[in-house]
Amino acid sequence: MTPLKILFIGDVVGSPGRKILSQVLPRLIPRWGLGLVVCNAENSAGGSGLTLRCFEELIDAGVDVMTMGDHVYRKDEVFQVFDKSDRVLRPANYPSESPGPDMALVTARDGTPAAVFSVLGRTFMKPVDCPFHAADRMLERIGVSTRVVLVDVHAEATSDKMLLGRYLDGRVSAVLGTHTHVPTADEQILAGGTAFQSDVGMTGPHDGILGRRYDRVLSATLTFVPSYFDVATGNPRLNGSLVTVNPENGRAMAIQRVSIGPEDTQRILTGALAHPAPPAPPLSGLESPG
């Protein structure tokens, strides 16, 4: 049995997020032996939404499946993306009439069948259908033949995410959170064999406020005068979670946070890998995932 390694990349924000992903992912796929790459792409176009060009950039970099969230329809071009691909997913607990696929059934690079879907949380977010019932419906559709299942829970409240992780424990390979853009340090394998992390963080500029320019956010906060929250530019980082799964039963064998900053990126691009950092979470781009 050869373990399947899945890299789930947190919310890609604007051109800085797309750029660092495009720079490092093609090198990480062979270096880490990645069988499947999933990213949350709902903020990849100017910080909100997805366009056809951004979709193509992420696909060209090696992303296999893209999950979306509450900004799924922010750009009209997403409907063109849906026409072109069945691997860009709207939340599964949106109404059945909502455009776009709610699940992706894919084949990993090693031939392992896998399923991916996402659900929205309900605390501090717009009203949607129950994510627990939606997950049940998705699993019923997937059936027992596909053992490897990854769930993106796009939610504000860590308690919502934790509860869904427990609810799905033993029934899916991983429940990984997005939306807050802040990585949490609670990565773990639950008792039933499901990998869990409340939020895998953001892939994009970290010198602002959740990927947006600090001065713009501060001005609007202090004066109440609306301001366009431009995407920040500095300190781009790729954040995510690396999950190792037994492809025969779908149980997670390991989970580790991933955080790749500018220095790691430069060393990856120049091949300066002679002195990798000591292996300790979060996983940098210079370390071997084992």
XYZ file of C-alpha atoms in Angstrom:
290
model
C 0.000 0.000 0.000
C 1.431 3.360 -1.068
C -0.041 6.272 0.905
C -1.837 9.014 -1.000
C -0.613 12.530 -0.226
C -3.156 15.321 -0.575
C -2.225 19.005 -0.379
C -5.130 21.286 0.493
C -4.227 24.937 -0.092
C -6.013 27.644 1.873
C -7.921 30.598 0.412
C -5.946 31.940 -2.570
C -6.155 35.738 -2.423
C -5.555 37.884 -5.498
C -2.533 37.934 -7.763
C -0.003 37.534 -4.895
C -1.715 34.282 -3.893
C -1.878 33.004 -7.456
C 1.749 33.943 -8.053
C 3.253 32.111 -5.083
C 1.068 29.079 -5.793
C 2.188 29.062 -9.440
C 5.809 29.395 -8.384
C 6.052 26.635 -5.808
C 3.319 24.096 -6.524
C 4.847 22.659 -9.738
C 7.998 21.965 -7.726
C 6.227 20.593 -4.658
C 4.169 18.041 -6.606
C 7.166 15.856 -7.547
C 9.224 16.741 -4.453
C 6.494 15.736 -2.016
C 4.919 13.074 -4.236
C 1.526 14.760 -4.208
C -1.270 12.643 -5.612
C -4.015 15.269 -5.335
C -4.017 19.056 -4.974
C -7.121 20.970 -3.888
C -7.370 24.691 -3.211
C -10.029 27.129 -2.130
C -10.205 29.625 -5.004
C -13.103 31.888 -4.096
C -10.854 34.930 -3.472
C -8.373 34.398 -6.287
C -9.645 37.151 -8.629
C -8.928 40.559 -7.126
C -9.645 39.219 -3.658
C -13.206 38.057 -4.331
C -14.514 35.574 -6.878
C -12.990 33.536 -9.710
C -12.449 34.433 -13.361
C -11.617 32.213 -16.301
C -8.036 33.499 -16.447
C -7.467 32.872 -12.734
C -8.956 29.395 -13.074
C -6.555 28.603 -15.916
C -3.574 29.891 -13.906
C -4.382 27.594 -11.013
C -4.994 24.597 -13.283
C -1.708 25.213 -15.109
C 0.096 25.284 -11.735
C -1.172 21.802 -10.875
C -4.390 22.315 -8.910
C -6.779 19.403 -9.495
C -9.948 20.633 -7.753
C -11.095 24.080 -6.574
C -13.591 24.623 -3.797
C -15.529 27.869 -3.457
C -17.429 29.580 -0.671
C -19.802 32.461 -0.068
C -18.116 34.527 -2.830
C -18.657 31.840 -5.461
C -20.825 34.047 -7.706
C -19.005 37.345 -7.096
C -17.554 37.319 -10.637
C -19.886 36.602 -13.567
C -17.084 34.729 -15.334
C -17.474 31.857 -12.903
C -20.375 30.655 -15.043
C -17.934 30.285 -17.954
C -15.686 28.326 -15.622
C -18.570 25.991 -14.776
C -19.128 25.437 -18.503
C -15.465 24.529 -18.942
C -14.813 22.401 -15.871
C -16.661 20.188 -13.414
C -13.897 20.589 -10.829
C -14.804 24.035 -9.504
C -17.330 23.460 -6.747
C -20.068 25.583 -5.256
C -21.015 24.794 -1.638
C -23.032 21.592 -1.373
C -25.557 23.174 0.996
C -26.580 25.848 -1.499
C -30.014 25.316 -3.080
C -30.198 22.593 -5.705
C -31.044 25.277 -8.278
C -27.714 27.062 -7.701
C -25.368 26.955 -10.713
C -22.230 24.857 -10.599
C -21.270 21.351 -9.474
C -21.441 20.529 -5.778
C -19.013 17.599 -5.861
C -15.990 16.384 -7.788
C -15.205 12.713 -8.358
C -11.601 12.572 -9.532
C -8.715 10.189 -9.997
C -5.497 10.989 -8.144
C -2.160 10.816 -9.909
C -1.609 7.279 -8.622
C -5.017 6.113 -9.864
C -6.838 6.335 -6.521
C -10.467 7.492 -6.839
C -11.269 10.464 -4.630
C -14.179 12.782 -3.914
C -14.163 16.445 -2.882
C -16.984 18.719 -1.733
C -17.453 21.805 0.403
C -20.125 23.113 2.752
C -20.769 26.527 4.281
C -21.157 27.127 7.977
C -24.195 28.952 9.349
C -22.852 30.983 12.274
C -22.262 34.671 11.337
C -22.893 33.839 7.673
C -25.794 34.118 5.243
C -28.573 31.552 5.771
C -27.966 28.267 3.978
C -29.142 24.692 4.252
C -27.840 22.485 7.063
C -24.200 21.532 6.333
C -24.586 18.280 8.271
C -27.518 17.085 6.200
C -25.805 18.271 3.018
C -22.705 16.244 3.894
C -24.902 13.189 4.478
C -26.419 13.622 1.016
C -23.005 13.946 -0.577
C -21.724 10.790 1.111
C -24.790 8.868 0.035
C -24.103 9.894 -3.557
C -20.420 9.022 -3.306
C -21.149 5.524 -2.036
C -18.673 3.026 -0.653
C -16.522 2.509 -3.734
C -14.683 5.825 -3.229
C -12.857 5.677 0.074
C -10.868 8.926 -0.104
C -13.109 11.930 0.602
C -11.989 15.493 1.386
C -14.400 18.077 2.799
C -13.791 21.832 2.844
C -15.876 23.445 5.567
C -16.050 27.153 4.756
C -17.166 28.767 8.002
C -16.549 31.537 10.518
C -16.942 29.653 13.792
C -14.322 27.133 14.863
C -17.010 25.363 16.873
C -19.033 24.774 13.685
C -15.997 23.292 12.001
C -15.049 21.122 14.965
C -18.566 19.770 15.275
C -18.707 18.865 11.580
C -15.323 17.180 11.913
C -16.634 15.010 14.738
C -19.863 14.346 12.861
C -17.977 13.091 9.804
C -15.212 11.314 11.721
C -14.653 7.858 10.284
C -16.752 8.628 7.205
C -14.362 10.946 5.334
C -10.598 11.228 5.045
C -10.292 14.898 5.990
C -12.379 17.850 7.157
C -10.379 21.024 6.603
C -11.551 24.554 7.299
C -11.320 27.720 5.224
C -12.774 31.278 5.204
C -11.105 33.009 8.184
C -7.711 33.271 6.420
C -5.971 32.562 9.755
C -4.349 29.125 10.223
C -5.166 27.256 13.396
C -2.816 25.015 15.373
C -5.329 22.226 16.004
C -4.393 19.803 13.235
C -5.119 16.261 14.381
C -6.398 12.849 13.385
C -9.712 12.153 15.092
C -10.547 8.817 16.693
C -12.270 7.432 13.600
C -9.367 8.235 11.276
C -10.414 11.621 9.876
C -7.790 14.369 9.574
C -9.006 17.724 10.886
C -7.871 21.345 11.052
C -10.204 24.241 11.870
C -8.639 26.544 9.280
C -5.710 25.926 6.960
C -5.042 29.640 6.488
C -4.572 31.930 3.518
C -2.392 31.791 0.420
C -1.636 35.389 -0.390
C -0.186 38.614 1.076
C 0.205 38.549 4.845
C 1.254 42.171 5.382
C -2.355 43.371 5.348
C -5.656 42.500 7.003
C -6.712 39.039 5.821
C -5.098 39.794 2.462
C -6.353 43.386 2.102
C -4.370 46.617 2.435
C -4.058 47.662 6.079
C -4.474 51.395 5.395
C -7.707 50.879 3.452
C -9.271 48.720 6.161
C -8.122 51.067 8.945
C -9.484 54.170 7.197
C -12.921 52.631 6.741
C -12.907 51.392 10.341
C -11.976 54.775 11.856
C -14.099 57.048 9.650
C -16.992 54.846 8.496
C -16.334 56.231 5.010
C -16.491 53.300 2.569
C -13.172 52.435 0.971
C -12.246 49.824 -1.607
C -10.267 47.113 0.156
C -7.447 46.610 -2.333
C -5.480 43.377 -2.134
C -2.200 43.811 -0.252
C 1.104 42.856 -1.864
C 3.801 42.047 0.678
C 4.878 38.881 2.486
C 3.137 36.367 0.220
C 2.756 32.963 1.855
C 1.284 29.650 0.800
C -0.640 28.098 3.675
C -2.374 24.772 3.665
C -2.474 21.291 5.055
C -0.756 18.118 3.897
C -2.782 14.982 4.577
C -1.471 11.444 4.076
C -4.237 8.918 3.487
C -4.435 5.143 3.272
C -6.066 4.734 -0.159
C -7.452 1.315 0.707
C -9.691 2.441 3.586
C -9.640 6.242 3.264
C -8.308 6.779 6.776
C -5.848 9.575 7.408
C -2.386 8.510 8.477
C -0.861 11.956 9.070
C -1.650 15.656 8.868
C 0.749 18.575 8.942
C 0.381 22.304 8.546
C 2.127 23.869 5.565
C 3.495 27.409 5.557
C 5.773 28.568 2.752
C 7.027 32.159 2.944
C 9.139 34.378 0.692
C 12.481 32.955 1.854
C 11.295 29.388 1.347
C 9.963 30.322 -2.081
C 13.260 31.837 -3.157
C 15.191 28.774 -2.059
C 12.752 26.495 -3.853
C 13.090 28.513 -7.061
C 16.891 28.653 -6.905
C 17.292 25.032 -5.848
C 19.093 26.035 -2.648
C 17.930 22.980 -0.736
C 21.209 21.818 0.759
C 20.280 22.856 4.282
C 16.606 22.123 4.883
C 15.028 23.392 8.064
C 14.529 20.817 10.829
C 11.273 18.915 10.431
C 8.745 20.551 12.727
C 5.258 21.845 12.077
C 4.283 23.941 10.274
C 5.846 22.299 7.218
C 7.961 24.647 5.144
C 8.726 24.275 1.474
C 12.230 23.088 2.300
C 11.246 20.088 4.364
C 10.315 16.624 3.272
C 6.830 15.513 4.332
C 8.184 12.010 4.939
